[in-house]
Coordinates of C-alpha atoms in Angstrom, one line a residue:
X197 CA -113.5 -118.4 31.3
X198 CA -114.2 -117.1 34.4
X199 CA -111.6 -115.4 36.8
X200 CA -112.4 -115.5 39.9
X201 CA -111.1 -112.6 42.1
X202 CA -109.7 -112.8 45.3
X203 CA -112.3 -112.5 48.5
X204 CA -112.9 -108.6 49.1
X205 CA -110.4 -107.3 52.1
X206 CA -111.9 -106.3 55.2
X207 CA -113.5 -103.0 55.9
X208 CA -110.3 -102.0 57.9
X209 CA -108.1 -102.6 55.0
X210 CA -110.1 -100.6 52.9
X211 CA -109.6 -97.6 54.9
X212 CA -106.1 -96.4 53.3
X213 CA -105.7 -92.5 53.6
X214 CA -106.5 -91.0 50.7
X215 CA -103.6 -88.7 49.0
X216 CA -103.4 -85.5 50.2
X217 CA -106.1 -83.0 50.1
X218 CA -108.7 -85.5 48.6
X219 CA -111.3 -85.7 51.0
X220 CA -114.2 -87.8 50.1
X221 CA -116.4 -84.9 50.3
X222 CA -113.9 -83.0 47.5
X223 CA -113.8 -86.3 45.1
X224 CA -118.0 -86.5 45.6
X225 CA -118.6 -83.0 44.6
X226 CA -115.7 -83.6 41.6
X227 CA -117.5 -86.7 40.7
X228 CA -120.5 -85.7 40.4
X229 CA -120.7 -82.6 37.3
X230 CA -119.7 -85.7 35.7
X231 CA -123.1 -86.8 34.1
X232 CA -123.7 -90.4 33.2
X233 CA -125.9 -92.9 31.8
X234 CA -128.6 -95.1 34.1
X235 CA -128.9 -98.6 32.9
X236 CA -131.0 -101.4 35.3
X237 CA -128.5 -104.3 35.9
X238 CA -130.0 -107.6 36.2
X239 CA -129.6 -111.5 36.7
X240 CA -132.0 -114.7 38.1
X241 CA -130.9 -116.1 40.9
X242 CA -131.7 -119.7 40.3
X243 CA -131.0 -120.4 44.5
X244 CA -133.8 -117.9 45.7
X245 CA -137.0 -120.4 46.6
X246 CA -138.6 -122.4 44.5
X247 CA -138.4 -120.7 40.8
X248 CA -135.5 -118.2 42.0
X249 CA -135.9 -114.6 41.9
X250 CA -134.9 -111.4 39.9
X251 CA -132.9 -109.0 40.9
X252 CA -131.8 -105.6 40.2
X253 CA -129.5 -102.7 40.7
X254 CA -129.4 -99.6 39.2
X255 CA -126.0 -98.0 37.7
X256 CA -124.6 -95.0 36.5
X257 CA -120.9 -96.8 36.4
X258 CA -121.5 -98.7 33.3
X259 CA -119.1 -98.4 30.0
X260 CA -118.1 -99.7 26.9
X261 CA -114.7 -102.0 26.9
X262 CA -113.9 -103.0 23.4
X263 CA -115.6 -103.7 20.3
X264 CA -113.6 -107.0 19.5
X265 CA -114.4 -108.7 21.4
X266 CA -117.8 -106.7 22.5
X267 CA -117.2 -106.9 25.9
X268 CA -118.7 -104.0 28.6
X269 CA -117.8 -103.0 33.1
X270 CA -119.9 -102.1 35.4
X271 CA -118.8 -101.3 38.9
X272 CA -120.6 -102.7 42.0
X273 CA -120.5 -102.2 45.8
X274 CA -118.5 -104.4 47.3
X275 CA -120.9 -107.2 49.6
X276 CA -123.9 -105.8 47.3
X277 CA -127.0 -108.2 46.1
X278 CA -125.6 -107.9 43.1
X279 CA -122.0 -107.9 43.7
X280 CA -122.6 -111.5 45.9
X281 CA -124.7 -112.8 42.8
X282 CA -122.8 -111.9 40.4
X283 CA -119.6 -113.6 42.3
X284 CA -122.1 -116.8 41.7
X285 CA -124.2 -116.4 38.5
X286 CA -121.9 -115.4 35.6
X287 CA -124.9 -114.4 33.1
X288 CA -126.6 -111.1 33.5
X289 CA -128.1 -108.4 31.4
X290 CA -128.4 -104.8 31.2
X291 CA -131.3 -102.3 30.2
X292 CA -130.0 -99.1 29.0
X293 CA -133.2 -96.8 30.4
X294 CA -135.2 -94.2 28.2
X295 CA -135.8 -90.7 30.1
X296 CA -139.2 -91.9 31.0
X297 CA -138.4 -94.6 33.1
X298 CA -136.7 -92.4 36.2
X299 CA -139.3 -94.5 38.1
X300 CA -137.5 -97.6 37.4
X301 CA -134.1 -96.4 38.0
X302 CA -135.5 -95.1 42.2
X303 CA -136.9 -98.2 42.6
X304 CA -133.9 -100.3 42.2
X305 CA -131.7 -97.9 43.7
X306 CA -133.8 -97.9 47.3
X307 CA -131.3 -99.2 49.9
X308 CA -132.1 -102.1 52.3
X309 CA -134.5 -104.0 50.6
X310 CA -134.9 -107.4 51.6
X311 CA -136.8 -108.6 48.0
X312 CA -136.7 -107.6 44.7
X313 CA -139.7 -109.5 43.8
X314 CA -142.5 -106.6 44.4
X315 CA -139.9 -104.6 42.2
X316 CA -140.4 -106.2 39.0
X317 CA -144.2 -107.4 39.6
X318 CA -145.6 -104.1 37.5
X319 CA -143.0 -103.5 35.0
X320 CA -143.1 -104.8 31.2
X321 CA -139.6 -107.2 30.5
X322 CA -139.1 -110.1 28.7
X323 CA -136.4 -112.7 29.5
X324 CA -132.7 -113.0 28.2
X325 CA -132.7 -116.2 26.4
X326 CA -129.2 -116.8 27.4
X327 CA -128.8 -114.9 30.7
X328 CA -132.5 -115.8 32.0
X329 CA -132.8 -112.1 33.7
X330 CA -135.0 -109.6 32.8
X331 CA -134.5 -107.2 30.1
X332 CA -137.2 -104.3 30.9
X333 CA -139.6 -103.0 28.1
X334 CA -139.0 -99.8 26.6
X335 CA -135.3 -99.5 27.6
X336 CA -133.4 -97.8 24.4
X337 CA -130.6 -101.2 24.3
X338 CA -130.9 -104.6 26.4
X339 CA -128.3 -106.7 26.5
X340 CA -127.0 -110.0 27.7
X341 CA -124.1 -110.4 29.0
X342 CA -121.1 -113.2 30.6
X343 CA -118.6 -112.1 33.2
X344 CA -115.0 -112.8 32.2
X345 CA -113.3 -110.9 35.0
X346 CA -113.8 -109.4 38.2
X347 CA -111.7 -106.7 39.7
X348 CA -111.5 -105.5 43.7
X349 CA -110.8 -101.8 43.2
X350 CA -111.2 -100.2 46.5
X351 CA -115.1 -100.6 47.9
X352 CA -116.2 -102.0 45.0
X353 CA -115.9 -104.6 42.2
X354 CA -115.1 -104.2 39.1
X355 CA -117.1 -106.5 36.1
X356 CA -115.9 -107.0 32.6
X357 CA -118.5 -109.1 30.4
X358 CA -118.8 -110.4 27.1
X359 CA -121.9 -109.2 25.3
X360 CA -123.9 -112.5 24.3
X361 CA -126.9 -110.9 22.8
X362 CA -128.4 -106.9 22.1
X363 CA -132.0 -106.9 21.8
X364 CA -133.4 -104.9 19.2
X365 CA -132.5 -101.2 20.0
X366 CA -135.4 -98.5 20.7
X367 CA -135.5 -96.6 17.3
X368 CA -136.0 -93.1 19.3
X369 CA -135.9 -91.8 22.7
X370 CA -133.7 -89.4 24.9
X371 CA -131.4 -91.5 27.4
X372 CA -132.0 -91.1 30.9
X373 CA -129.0 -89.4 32.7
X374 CA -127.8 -88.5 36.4
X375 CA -126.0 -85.5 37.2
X376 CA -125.0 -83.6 40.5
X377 CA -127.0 -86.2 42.7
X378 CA -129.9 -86.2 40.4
X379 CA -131.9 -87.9 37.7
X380 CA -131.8 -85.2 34.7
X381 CA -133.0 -85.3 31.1
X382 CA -131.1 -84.5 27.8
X383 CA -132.7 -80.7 27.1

C-alpha cells in the first residue's frame, strides 16, 4: 500500500544550518570520490495529452533495500518531474545503463526541459508490462518497480519500491559510473 508523505516544507524551512564546519562546498567535494552507479529512472504519465508522455531522470542515488521482500530507493529532488509524478503514478521502472550509453544518462540529466518526448524519440526501449514506462535497450538490468513509501529527507525525497519485474539481464558489459562530477568507466 501506498504511504503517502507529508507535502514537502517550504524552501525556508529547508534552510536549517548545517552542523558545524560542514559547508555545502566541504560535503560536495566529500561526496563526490564516492563513485556510483547511473541508472535512467522512468514512468508514463497517463495525464500528459492525449496518449501521455515518458519521462525520465537520470540517478546516481539508487540502491538496493532488501532481498525479501526485493524492494529498491532512489532519491529525487524535491518539486522534480519526477518527484511530482512519482507523488501521482506509483509504477515506474529503472534501466541500470551499460558504459556505452553516457549519451543517455546527459540527456536526461539536462536541466529545464519542458518535454521529455524528443528524449526518448531515438532511443531503442520496450515497455514495462506492469509499470507501462520505458525500459531502454541495452541497459545491463531493467526493472519494474511500485512505490511503497516516500520519505522527505532534506531537499529531496526519498522512494522505496517493490521490484515487480527484472527483465532479462545483459549477459556482459562494464556499468556506467560517475565519479568527482563526471561520467567515468570501470578501467
Amino acid at each position: 500500500m501506498l504511504q503517502k508523505t507529508p507535502a514537502s516544507p517550504p524552501v525556508s524551512d529547508l534552510a536549517i544550518p548545517h552542523a558545524e564546519g560542514v559547508s555545502n562546498d566541504d560535503f560536495r567535494a566529500a561526496m563526490s570520490r564516492l563513485a556510483a552507479g547511473v541508472v535512467l529512472v522512468t514512468a508514463h504519465d497517463p495525464d500528459d495529452g492525449p496518449r501521455g508522455e515518458d519521462v525520465g531522470m537520470t540517478a546516481t542515488a539508487f540502491v538496493s533495500v532488501s532481498l525479501d521482500p526485493p524492494l529498491v530507493m532512489v532519491s529525487l529532488r524535491n518539486g522534480s518531474r519526477m518527484d511530482d509524478l512519482l507523488t501521482d503514478v506509483p509504477m515506474w521502472a529503472v534501466s541500470i545503463l551499460a558504459q556505452d550509453q553516457r549519451h543517455i544518462a546527459g540527456r536526461f540529466a539536462m536541466k529545464n526541459r519542458v518535454s521529455d518526448r524528443l528524449l526518448f524519440a531515438d532511443l531503442p526501449f520496450t515497455r514495462g508490462e506492469e509499470s507501462g514506462a520505458p525500459l531502454m535497450g541495452g541497459a545491463l538490468a531493467t526493472l519494474e518497480c511500485r512505490t511503497e513509501n516516500r520519505v522527505v529527507a532534506g531537499d529531496h525525497t526519498l522512494v522505496v519500491a517493490r521490484v515487480l519485474t527484472v527483465g532479462d539481464p545483459t549477459p556482459q558489459g562494464d556499468p556506467l559510473t560517475y565519479y568527482q562530477g563526471k561520467y567515468r568507466h570501470l578501467s
